[in-house]
């Protein structure tokens, strides 16, 4: 029986993971499930899957969580530290699906205990890619990407030599505003931004898809995970979201990964790796699809992509700053403090301001370095006027 833990169990990725586990319950022992404010969901999952421990990120919700699991012989805990401790509990496979920088510490703990880390939390790679992968190598942990594009690249690279890769093309749906005239974007509301044409995901990543900050994060994620030169990484708009990534090799051949926009494919691939197992997700009928469309991703329309290039070139702690500025800009957009287009302006202004701070150009030695940059950048991004 495999011991597994799911961080961010109540979210979109977490629920899709539990959906796969539910189909084969006898094969798994659940060690830890963690969530945030949705205690009702966390309690439902705890009652169904009987983990050793359930944790909410928010201490004020601990009484409700305790009451929900009382009489079940399930430990209940709360707070960031308790989440990290849960990631220390021995497990064979750990899903990192908390949203935001809060997912980094549990990802690090997971690899330090040598578990296989299924990594949906892209912030872990963007803020701390080299550190996470070095720790994984040191402790013999396998890291498997769960972001659909990166799972696609990983699959296209199976049996290949990364040295023969000429280009990696990460596709983008274009998000909620793909077909909007540029002039209308300034007035786009959070409610309009949180509908996705193809994927059903958490609110934050859905808005990031509309602004292309999600794709910007994914370009950095590609560089960090595959350790590939940024000049070889491209993005292209593909409205159907059926081709998730394309890898081009030095002999002119290309491998494209095609599949339905359903995260259970990438999650299931990581769960069953190195084997493939039957998965009951939608199969594609190419005659019904008819065509795949592609458009250039215009960096003038999507400044997030331009900023990602800058961050990839600079490396070091710039990813941590970029992510923190983006998270705060998104928070400010969600509460209507700033407009849709202002998000990129806030991030750019923060990066310009930080240009004067030399210590971002140093190697991140540990989590503390990254969290310090994260905090300092957040303060700046909160107060900046655009
Ligand atoms: P979500 O908002 O649906 O779920 C987030 C989870 O994190 C929830 O369980 C929530 O309770 C928990 N959480 C929120 N704040 C927390 C905090 N401060 N501390 C601890 N836990 C906290 O998000 P999601 O869409 O499932 O995305 C999760 C991660 O996976 C993100 O990094 C996202 O970019 C990445 N990802 C998601 C998808 C997708 O299809 N949803 C695809 C690729 C990558
Ligand atoms: Mg993705």
CSV table of C-alpha atoms and ligand atoms in Angstrom, one decimal:
chain,number,residue,atom,x,y,z
A,1,UNK,CA,0.0,0.0,0.0
A,2,UNK,CA,1.4,3.4,-0.9
A,3,UNK,CA,1.4,6.1,1.7
A,4,UNK,CA,0.4,9.4,0.2
A,5,UNK,CA,-0.2,13.0,1.5
A,6,UNK,CA,-2.1,15.8,-0.3
A,7,UNK,CA,-1.3,19.4,0.5
A,8,UNK,CA,-4.1,21.7,-0.7
A,9,UNK,CA,-6.5,18.8,-0.7
A,10,UNK,CA,-9.6,20.9,-0.8
A,11,UNK,CA,-8.6,22.9,-3.9
A,12,UNK,CA,-9.1,22.1,-7.6
A,13,UNK,CA,-5.9,20.0,-7.9
A,14,UNK,CA,-6.4,18.4,-4.5
A,15,UNK,CA,-10.0,17.3,-5.3
A,16,UNK,CA,-8.9,15.9,-8.7
A,17,UNK,CA,-6.2,13.9,-6.9
A,18,UNK,CA,-8.7,12.5,-4.4
A,19,UNK,CA,-11.0,11.7,-7.3
A,20,UNK,CA,-8.2,9.4,-8.7
A,21,UNK,CA,-7.4,7.9,-5.3
A,22,UNK,CA,-11.2,7.3,-4.7
A,23,UNK,CA,-11.2,4.9,-7.7
A,24,UNK,CA,-8.5,2.7,-6.2
A,25,UNK,CA,-8.8,3.3,-2.4
A,26,UNK,CA,-7.4,0.0,-1.4
A,27,UNK,CA,-4.0,0.8,-2.9
A,28,UNK,CA,-3.4,3.9,-0.8
A,29,UNK,CA,-2.9,4.9,2.9
A,30,UNK,CA,-3.5,8.6,3.3
A,31,UNK,CA,-1.1,10.2,5.7
A,32,UNK,CA,-2.0,13.8,5.7
A,33,UNK,CA,-4.7,16.1,4.1
A,34,UNK,CA,-4.4,19.8,4.3
A,35,UNK,CA,-6.7,22.7,3.4
A,36,UNK,CA,-7.5,26.3,4.2
A,37,UNK,CA,-10.9,27.9,5.0
A,38,UNK,CA,-13.1,25.2,3.5
A,39,UNK,CA,-13.4,23.1,6.7
A,40,UNK,CA,-16.6,21.4,5.5
A,41,UNK,CA,-14.7,20.0,2.5
A,42,UNK,CA,-11.7,19.0,4.6
A,43,UNK,CA,-14.0,17.2,7.1
A,44,UNK,CA,-15.8,15.4,4.3
A,45,UNK,CA,-12.5,14.2,2.8
A,46,UNK,CA,-11.2,13.2,6.2
A,47,UNK,CA,-14.3,11.2,6.9
A,48,UNK,CA,-14.0,9.5,3.5
A,49,UNK,CA,-10.2,8.9,3.4
A,50,UNK,CA,-9.2,8.5,7.0
A,51,UNK,CA,-5.9,10.3,7.0
A,52,UNK,CA,-3.6,10.1,10.1
A,53,UNK,CA,-3.7,13.9,10.3
A,54,UNK,CA,-5.8,16.8,8.8
A,55,UNK,CA,-4.5,20.3,8.9
A,56,UNK,CA,-6.1,23.7,8.2
A,57,UNK,CA,-3.8,26.6,7.5
A,58,UNK,CA,-5.9,28.8,9.8
A,59,UNK,CA,-5.6,28.3,13.6
A,60,UNK,CA,-9.0,30.1,14.2
A,61,UNK,CA,-10.7,27.2,12.3
A,62,UNK,CA,-9.1,24.4,14.4
A,63,UNK,CA,-12.1,24.0,16.8
A,64,UNK,CA,-14.4,23.5,13.8
A,65,UNK,CA,-12.0,21.0,12.3
A,66,UNK,CA,-11.6,19.1,15.5
A,67,UNK,CA,-15.3,18.9,16.0
A,68,UNK,CA,-15.7,17.6,12.4
A,69,UNK,CA,-13.3,14.7,12.9
A,70,UNK,CA,-14.1,13.9,16.5
A,71,UNK,CA,-14.4,10.3,17.3
A,72,UNK,CA,-12.6,9.3,14.1
A,73,UNK,CA,-9.0,8.8,15.5
A,74,UNK,CA,-7.7,11.4,13.1
A,75,UNK,CA,-5.4,14.1,14.5
A,76,UNK,CA,-6.4,17.7,13.7
A,77,UNK,CA,-3.9,20.5,13.6
A,78,UNK,CA,-3.6,24.1,12.3
A,79,UNK,CA,-1.2,26.7,11.1
A,80,UNK,CA,1.8,26.9,8.7
A,81,UNK,CA,4.1,25.0,11.0
A,82,UNK,CA,1.6,22.2,11.4
A,83,UNK,CA,1.4,21.9,7.6
A,84,UNK,CA,5.2,21.7,7.4
A,85,UNK,CA,5.2,19.1,10.1
A,86,UNK,CA,2.7,17.1,8.2
A,87,UNK,CA,5.1,17.2,5.2
A,88,UNK,CA,7.7,15.6,7.4
A,89,UNK,CA,5.5,12.6,8.1
A,90,UNK,CA,6.9,9.6,6.1
A,91,UNK,CA,5.0,9.2,2.9
A,92,UNK,CA,5.9,7.6,-0.5
A,93,UNK,CA,4.1,10.2,-2.7
A,94,UNK,CA,3.2,13.8,-1.8
A,95,UNK,CA,1.0,16.1,-3.8
A,96,UNK,CA,2.0,19.8,-3.5
A,97,UNK,CA,-1.1,21.7,-4.5
A,98,UNK,CA,-1.3,24.6,-2.1
A,99,UNK,CA,-1.7,27.8,-4.0
A,100,UNK,CA,1.0,30.5,-3.7
A,101,UNK,CA,4.3,30.7,-1.8
A,102,UNK,CA,2.7,28.9,1.1
A,103,UNK,CA,3.2,25.7,-0.9
A,104,UNK,CA,7.0,26.1,-0.9
A,105,UNK,CA,7.9,24.9,2.6
A,106,UNK,CA,5.9,21.7,2.4
A,107,UNK,CA,7.4,21.0,-1.1
A,108,UNK,CA,10.9,21.3,0.4
A,109,UNK,CA,10.0,19.1,3.4
A,110,UNK,CA,8.6,16.5,1.1
A,111,UNK,CA,11.8,16.2,-0.9
A,112,UNK,CA,13.9,16.3,2.2
A,113,UNK,CA,12.2,13.1,3.4
A,114,UNK,CA,13.0,11.5,0.0
A,115,UNK,CA,9.3,11.2,-1.1
A,116,UNK,CA,8.2,11.4,-4.7
A,117,UNK,CA,6.9,15.0,-5.0
A,118,UNK,CA,4.1,15.6,-7.4
A,119,UNK,CA,4.5,19.3,-8.0
A,120,UNK,CA,1.4,21.3,-8.9
A,121,UNK,CA,2.5,24.3,-6.8
A,122,UNK,CA,4.4,26.2,-9.6
A,123,UNK,CA,5.5,28.8,-7.1
A,124,UNK,CA,7.9,26.3,-5.6
A,125,UNK,CA,9.9,26.2,-8.9
A,126,UNK,CA,9.5,29.9,-9.7
A,127,UNK,CA,10.8,31.0,-6.3
A,128,UNK,CA,13.1,28.2,-5.4
A,129,UNK,CA,13.8,26.0,-8.4
A,130,UNK,CA,17.5,25.4,-7.9
A,131,UNK,CA,17.2,24.9,-4.1
A,132,UNK,CA,14.2,22.5,-4.4
A,133,UNK,CA,16.0,20.4,-7.1
A,134,UNK,CA,19.3,20.3,-5.2
A,135,UNK,CA,17.5,19.2,-2.1
A,136,UNK,CA,15.7,16.5,-4.1
A,137,UNK,CA,19.0,15.2,-5.6
A,138,UNK,CA,20.6,15.2,-2.1
A,139,UNK,CA,17.8,13.2,-0.6
A,140,UNK,CA,17.1,10.9,-3.5
A,141,UNK,CA,13.6,12.4,-4.1
A,142,UNK,CA,11.9,12.3,-7.5
A,143,UNK,CA,10.1,15.5,-8.5
A,144,UNK,CA,7.3,15.0,-11.1
A,145,UNK,CA,5.7,18.1,-12.7
A,146,UNK,CA,1.9,18.2,-12.5
A,147,UNK,CA,1.3,21.5,-14.3
A,148,UNK,CA,-0.2,20.1,-17.6
A,149,UNK,CA,2.4,21.8,-19.9
A,150,UNK,CA,5.3,20.6,-17.8
A,151,UNK,CA,3.9,17.1,-17.5
A,152,UNK,CA,3.5,17.2,-21.3
A,153,UNK,CA,7.2,18.2,-21.8
A,154,UNK,CA,8.3,15.6,-19.3
A,155,UNK,CA,6.4,12.9,-21.3
A,156,UNK,CA,7.8,14.2,-24.6
A,157,UNK,CA,11.3,13.9,-23.2
A,158,UNK,CA,11.0,10.3,-21.9
A,159,UNK,CA,14.0,8.4,-23.4
A,160,UNK,CA,15.4,11.6,-24.9
A,161,UNK,CA,18.6,13.5,-24.2
A,162,UNK,CA,17.9,17.1,-23.0
A,163,UNK,CA,21.0,18.1,-24.9
A,164,UNK,CA,19.3,17.5,-28.2
A,165,UNK,CA,16.4,19.8,-27.4
A,166,UNK,CA,16.3,22.9,-29.6
A,167,UNK,CA,13.1,24.4,-28.3
A,168,UNK,CA,10.2,23.9,-25.9
A,169,UNK,CA,6.9,25.5,-26.8
A,170,UNK,CA,4.5,26.0,-23.9
A,171,UNK,CA,1.0,26.5,-25.2
A,172,UNK,CA,-1.5,29.1,-23.7
A,173,UNK,CA,-5.2,29.2,-24.1
A,174,UNK,CA,-5.3,32.9,-23.9
A,175,UNK,CA,-7.6,32.9,-20.9
A,176,UNK,CA,-10.9,34.7,-20.4
A,177,UNK,CA,-10.0,37.8,-22.5
A,178,UNK,CA,-8.3,36.1,-25.5
A,179,UNK,CA,-10.9,37.7,-27.9
A,180,UNK,CA,-11.3,41.0,-26.2
A,181,UNK,CA,-10.1,44.2,-27.8
A,182,UNK,CA,-7.1,45.6,-26.0
A,183,UNK,CA,-9.0,48.8,-25.2
A,184,UNK,CA,-11.5,46.9,-23.1
A,185,UNK,CA,-9.0,45.2,-20.9
A,186,UNK,CA,-8.5,48.2,-18.7
A,187,UNK,CA,-12.1,47.8,-17.5
A,188,UNK,CA,-12.1,44.0,-17.1
A,189,UNK,CA,-13.5,43.0,-13.6
A,190,UNK,CA,-12.4,40.2,-11.3
A,191,UNK,CA,-15.7,38.3,-12.0
A,192,UNK,CA,-15.0,38.5,-15.8
A,193,UNK,CA,-11.4,37.3,-15.3
A,194,UNK,CA,-12.2,34.3,-13.3
A,195,UNK,CA,-14.0,32.3,-16.0
A,196,UNK,CA,-11.7,30.1,-18.2
A,197,UNK,CA,-12.6,29.0,-21.7
A,198,UNK,CA,-11.3,25.4,-21.3
A,199,UNK,CA,-10.0,24.6,-17.9
A,200,UNK,CA,-11.7,24.4,-14.5
A,201,UNK,CA,-9.2,25.6,-12.0
A,202,UNK,CA,-8.9,27.6,-8.7
A,203,UNK,CA,-9.8,31.3,-8.8
A,204,UNK,CA,-6.2,32.7,-8.6
A,205,UNK,CA,-4.7,30.6,-11.5
A,206,UNK,CA,-7.8,31.4,-13.6
A,207,UNK,CA,-7.3,35.1,-13.3
A,208,UNK,CA,-3.5,34.6,-13.9
A,209,UNK,CA,-4.5,32.8,-17.1
A,210,UNK,CA,-6.4,35.9,-18.3
A,211,UNK,CA,-3.5,38.2,-17.6
A,212,UNK,CA,-0.9,35.6,-18.9
A,213,UNK,CA,0.9,35.7,-15.5
A,214,UNK,CA,0.2,32.0,-15.3
A,215,UNK,CA,2.0,31.5,-18.6
A,216,UNK,CA,4.8,33.8,-17.4
A,217,UNK,CA,5.2,31.6,-14.3
A,218,UNK,CA,5.1,28.5,-16.5
A,219,UNK,CA,8.0,29.8,-18.7
A,220,UNK,CA,10.1,30.3,-15.6
A,221,UNK,CA,8.9,26.9,-14.3
A,222,UNK,CA,10.1,25.3,-17.5
A,223,UNK,CA,13.5,26.9,-17.3
A,224,UNK,CA,13.9,25.8,-13.7
A,225,UNK,CA,12.5,22.3,-14.0
A,226,UNK,CA,14.3,21.2,-17.2
A,227,UNK,CA,17.4,23.3,-16.6
A,228,UNK,CA,17.2,24.7,-20.1
A,229,UNK,CA,18.4,27.9,-21.6
A,230,UNK,CA,15.6,30.5,-21.6
A,231,UNK,CA,16.3,31.3,-25.3
A,232,UNK,CA,14.9,27.8,-26.1
A,233,UNK,CA,11.6,28.4,-24.4
A,234,UNK,CA,8.7,29.8,-26.3
A,235,UNK,CA,5.0,30.3,-25.8
A,236,UNK,CA,2.2,30.3,-28.3
A,237,UNK,CA,-1.6,30.8,-28.1
A,238,UNK,CA,-3.5,27.7,-28.8
A,239,UNK,CA,-7.2,28.4,-28.1
A,240,UNK,CA,-8.3,24.7,-28.0
A,241,UNK,CA,-6.0,23.8,-25.1
A,242,UNK,CA,-5.6,20.3,-26.5
A,243,UNK,CA,-1.8,20.4,-27.3
A,244,UNK,CA,-0.2,21.2,-24.0
A,245,UNK,CA,3.4,21.5,-25.1
A,246,UNK,CA,5.7,20.8,-28.0
A,247,UNK,CA,9.3,19.8,-27.8
A,248,UNK,CA,11.5,20.4,-30.9
A,249,UNK,CA,14.7,18.4,-31.3
A,250,UNK,CA,18.0,19.2,-33.2
A,251,UNK,CA,17.1,16.8,-36.0
A,252,UNK,CA,14.0,18.8,-36.8
A,253,UNK,CA,11.6,16.3,-35.2
A,254,UNK,CA,8.9,17.6,-32.8
A,255,UNK,CA,6.9,15.8,-30.1
A,256,UNK,CA,3.6,17.3,-29.2
A,257,UNK,CA,1.6,16.2,-26.2
A,258,UNK,CA,-2.1,16.1,-27.0
A,259,UNK,CA,-4.9,15.4,-24.6
A,260,UNK,CA,-8.2,16.7,-23.2
A,261,UNK,CA,-8.0,19.7,-20.8
A,262,UNK,CA,-8.4,17.6,-17.7
A,263,UNK,CA,-5.8,17.8,-14.9
A,264,UNK,CA,-6.5,14.2,-13.9
A,265,UNK,CA,-4.3,13.1,-16.8
A,266,UNK,CA,-1.2,15.0,-15.5
A,267,UNK,CA,-2.0,14.0,-11.9
A,268,UNK,CA,-2.6,10.4,-12.8
A,269,UNK,CA,0.6,10.3,-14.8
A,270,UNK,CA,2.5,11.5,-11.7
A,271,UNK,CA,0.6,9.1,-9.4
A,272,UNK,CA,1.3,6.1,-11.5
A,273,UNK,CA,4.8,7.0,-12.7
A,274,UNK,CA,6.9,5.2,-13.9
A,275,UNK,CA,4.1,3.1,-15.2
A,276,UNK,CA,1.0,4.1,-17.1
A,277,UNK,CA,-2.3,2.9,-15.9
A,278,UNK,CA,-5.8,3.0,-17.3
A,279,UNK,CA,-7.5,6.3,-16.6
A,280,UNK,CA,-11.1,7.1,-17.2
A,281,UNK,CA,-10.7,10.5,-18.6
A,282,UNK,CA,-12.1,11.8,-21.9
A,283,UNK,CA,-10.6,10.5,-25.1
A,284,UNK,CA,-10.2,12.9,-28.1
A,285,UNK,CA,-11.9,12.4,-31.5
A,286,UNK,CA,-9.8,14.3,-34.0
A,287,UNK,CA,-12.5,14.3,-36.6
A,288,UNK,CA,-14.8,16.2,-34.3
A,289,UNK,CA,-12.0,18.6,-33.2
A,290,UNK,CA,-11.3,19.4,-36.9
A,291,UNK,CA,-8.5,21.9,-36.4
A,292,UNK,CA,-5.8,23.1,-34.0
A,293,UNK,CA,-5.3,26.9,-34.1
A,294,UNK,CA,-2.1,28.8,-33.1
A,295,UNK,CA,-1.4,32.5,-32.7
A,296,UNK,CA,1.7,34.4,-31.7
A,297,UNK,CA,1.5,35.6,-28.1
A,298,UNK,CA,2.0,39.3,-28.3
A,299,UNK,CA,4.3,40.6,-25.6
A,300,UNK,CA,2.9,44.1,-26.0
A,301,UNK,CA,-0.6,42.8,-25.1
A,302,UNK,CA,0.8,40.5,-22.4
A,303,UNK,CA,3.6,42.3,-20.6
A,304,UNK,CA,3.7,39.4,-18.1
A,305,UNK,CA,5.5,37.4,-20.8
A,306,UNK,CA,8.1,40.1,-21.3
A,307,UNK,CA,8.7,40.3,-17.6
A,308,UNK,CA,9.1,36.6,-17.3
A,309,UNK,CA,11.9,36.7,-19.9
A,310,UNK,CA,13.7,39.3,-17.9
A,311,UNK,CA,13.3,37.2,-14.7
A,312,UNK,CA,14.6,34.1,-16.5
A,313,UNK,CA,17.6,36.0,-17.7
A,314,UNK,CA,18.4,37.4,-14.2
A,315,UNK,CA,17.7,34.1,-12.3
A,316,UNK,CA,18.7,33.9,-8.7
A,317,UNK,CA,16.2,35.5,-6.3
A,318,UNK,CA,14.3,37.4,-9.1
A,319,UNK,CA,11.8,34.6,-9.4
A,320,UNK,CA,10.9,35.0,-5.7
A,321,UNK,CA,10.4,38.7,-6.2
A,322,UNK,CA,8.4,38.3,-9.4
A,323,UNK,CA,6.0,35.8,-7.7
A,324,UNK,CA,5.5,37.9,-4.6
A,325,UNK,CA,4.8,41.0,-6.7
A,326,UNK,CA,2.4,39.1,-8.8
A,327,UNK,CA,0.6,37.6,-5.8
A,328,UNK,CA,0.1,41.0,-4.3
A,329,UNK,CA,-1.0,42.6,-7.6
A,330,UNK,CA,-3.5,39.8,-8.0
A,331,UNK,CA,-4.8,40.4,-4.4
A,332,UNK,CA,-5.2,44.1,-5.2
A,333,UNK,CA,-7.0,43.3,-8.4
A,334,UNK,CA,-9.4,40.9,-6.7
A,335,UNK,CA,-10.5,43.6,-4.2
A,336,UNK,CA,-10.7,46.2,-7.0
A,337,UNK,CA,-7.9,48.3,-5.6
A,338,UNK,CA,-6.2,48.3,-9.0
A,339,UNK,CA,-7.4,47.5,-12.6
A,340,UNK,CA,-6.7,44.4,-14.7
A,341,UNK,CA,-3.8,46.0,-16.7
A,342,UNK,CA,-2.4,47.6,-13.5
A,343,UNK,CA,-1.3,44.1,-12.3
A,344,UNK,CA,1.5,44.0,-14.8
A,345,UNK,CA,2.4,47.7,-14.1
A,346,UNK,CA,2.7,46.9,-10.4
A,347,UNK,CA,4.9,43.9,-11.0
A,348,UNK,CA,7.1,45.9,-13.4
A,349,UNK,CA,7.4,48.9,-11.1
A,350,UNK,CA,8.4,46.6,-8.2
A,351,UNK,CA,11.0,44.9,-10.4
A,352,UNK,CA,12.4,48.3,-11.4
A,353,UNK,CA,12.6,49.4,-7.8
A,354,UNK,CA,14.3,46.2,-6.8
A,355,UNK,CA,16.9,46.6,-9.6
A,356,UNK,CA,18.7,48.8,-7.1
A,357,UNK,CA,18.8,46.0,-4.5
A,358,UNK,CA,22.0,44.0,-5.4
A,359,UNK,CA,21.2,41.1,-3.2
A,360,UNK,CA,18.6,39.6,-5.5
A,361,UNK,CA,21.5,38.6,-7.7
A,362,UNK,CA,22.9,36.1,-5.2
A,363,UNK,CA,22.2,32.4,-5.0
A,364,UNK,CA,19.4,31.4,-2.7
A,365,UNK,CA,20.9,29.2,0.0
A,366,UNK,CA,17.8,28.4,1.9
A,367,UNK,CA,14.2,29.0,2.5
A,368,UNK,CA,14.9,32.0,4.7
A,369,UNK,CA,16.6,33.9,1.9
A,370,UNK,CA,13.6,33.3,-0.3
A,371,UNK,CA,11.0,34.2,2.3
A,372,UNK,CA,12.9,37.4,3.1
A,373,UNK,CA,12.7,38.5,-0.5
A,374,UNK,CA,9.1,37.5,-0.6
A,375,UNK,CA,8.2,39.6,2.4
A,376,UNK,CA,10.2,42.7,1.3
A,377,UNK,CA,8.7,42.5,-2.2
A,378,UNK,CA,5.2,42.2,-0.8
A,379,UNK,CA,5.5,45.3,1.3
A,380,UNK,CA,6.7,47.2,-1.8
A,381,UNK,CA,4.0,45.9,-4.0
A,382,UNK,CA,1.2,46.7,-1.5
A,383,UNK,CA,2.1,50.3,-1.2
A,384,UNK,CA,3.0,51.1,-4.8
A,385,UNK,CA,0.8,53.5,-6.7
A,386,UNK,CA,0.2,52.9,-10.4
B,1,LIG,P1,-7.2,26.2,-5.3
B,1,LIG,O1,-7.3,27.7,-5.0
B,1,LIG,O2,-8.4,25.5,-6.0
B,1,LIG,O3,-6.7,25.4,-4.1
B,1,LIG,C1,-5.7,25.8,-3.3
B,1,LIG,C2,-5.5,25.0,-2.1
B,1,LIG,O4,-4.5,25.6,-1.2
B,1,LIG,C3,-6.7,24.8,-1.2
B,1,LIG,O5,-6.7,23.5,-0.6
B,1,LIG,C4,-6.6,25.9,-0.1
B,1,LIG,O6,-7.2,25.6,1.1
B,1,LIG,C5,-5.1,25.8,0.1
B,1,LIG,N1,-4.5,27.1,0.6
B,1,LIG,C6,-4.8,28.3,0.2
B,1,LIG,N2,-4.1,29.2,0.9
B,1,LIG,C7,-3.3,28.5,1.7
B,1,LIG,C8,-2.4,28.9,2.7
B,1,LIG,N3,-2.0,30.1,2.9
B,1,LIG,N4,-1.7,27.9,3.4
B,1,LIG,C9,-2.0,26.6,3.2
B,1,LIG,N5,-3.0,26.2,2.3
B,1,LIG,C10,-3.6,27.2,1.6
B,1,LIG,O7,-5.9,26.2,-6.3
B,1,LIG,P2,-5.6,25.1,-7.5
B,1,LIG,O8,-6.2,25.6,-8.7
B,1,LIG,O9,-5.9,23.7,-7.0
B,1,LIG,O10,-4.0,25.3,-7.6
B,1,LIG,C11,-3.1,24.8,-6.7
B,1,LIG,C12,-1.7,25.0,-7.2
B,1,LIG,O11,-1.6,24.2,-8.4
B,1,LIG,C13,-1.4,26.4,-7.6
B,1,LIG,O12,0.0,26.6,-7.4
B,1,LIG,C14,-1.6,26.4,-9.1
B,1,LIG,O13,-0.9,27.4,-9.8
B,1,LIG,C15,-1.2,25.0,-9.5
B,1,LIG,N6,-1.9,24.5,-10.7
B,1,LIG,C16,-3.2,24.3,-10.7
B,1,LIG,C17,-3.8,23.8,-11.9
B,1,LIG,C18,-5.3,23.6,-11.9
B,1,LIG,O14,-5.8,23.1,-12.9
B,1,LIG,N7,-6.1,24.0,-10.9
B,1,LIG,C19,-3.0,23.5,-13.0
B,1,LIG,C20,-1.7,23.6,-12.9
B,1,LIG,C21,-1.1,24.1,-11.8
B,2,LIG,MG1,-0.5,25.0,-16.7
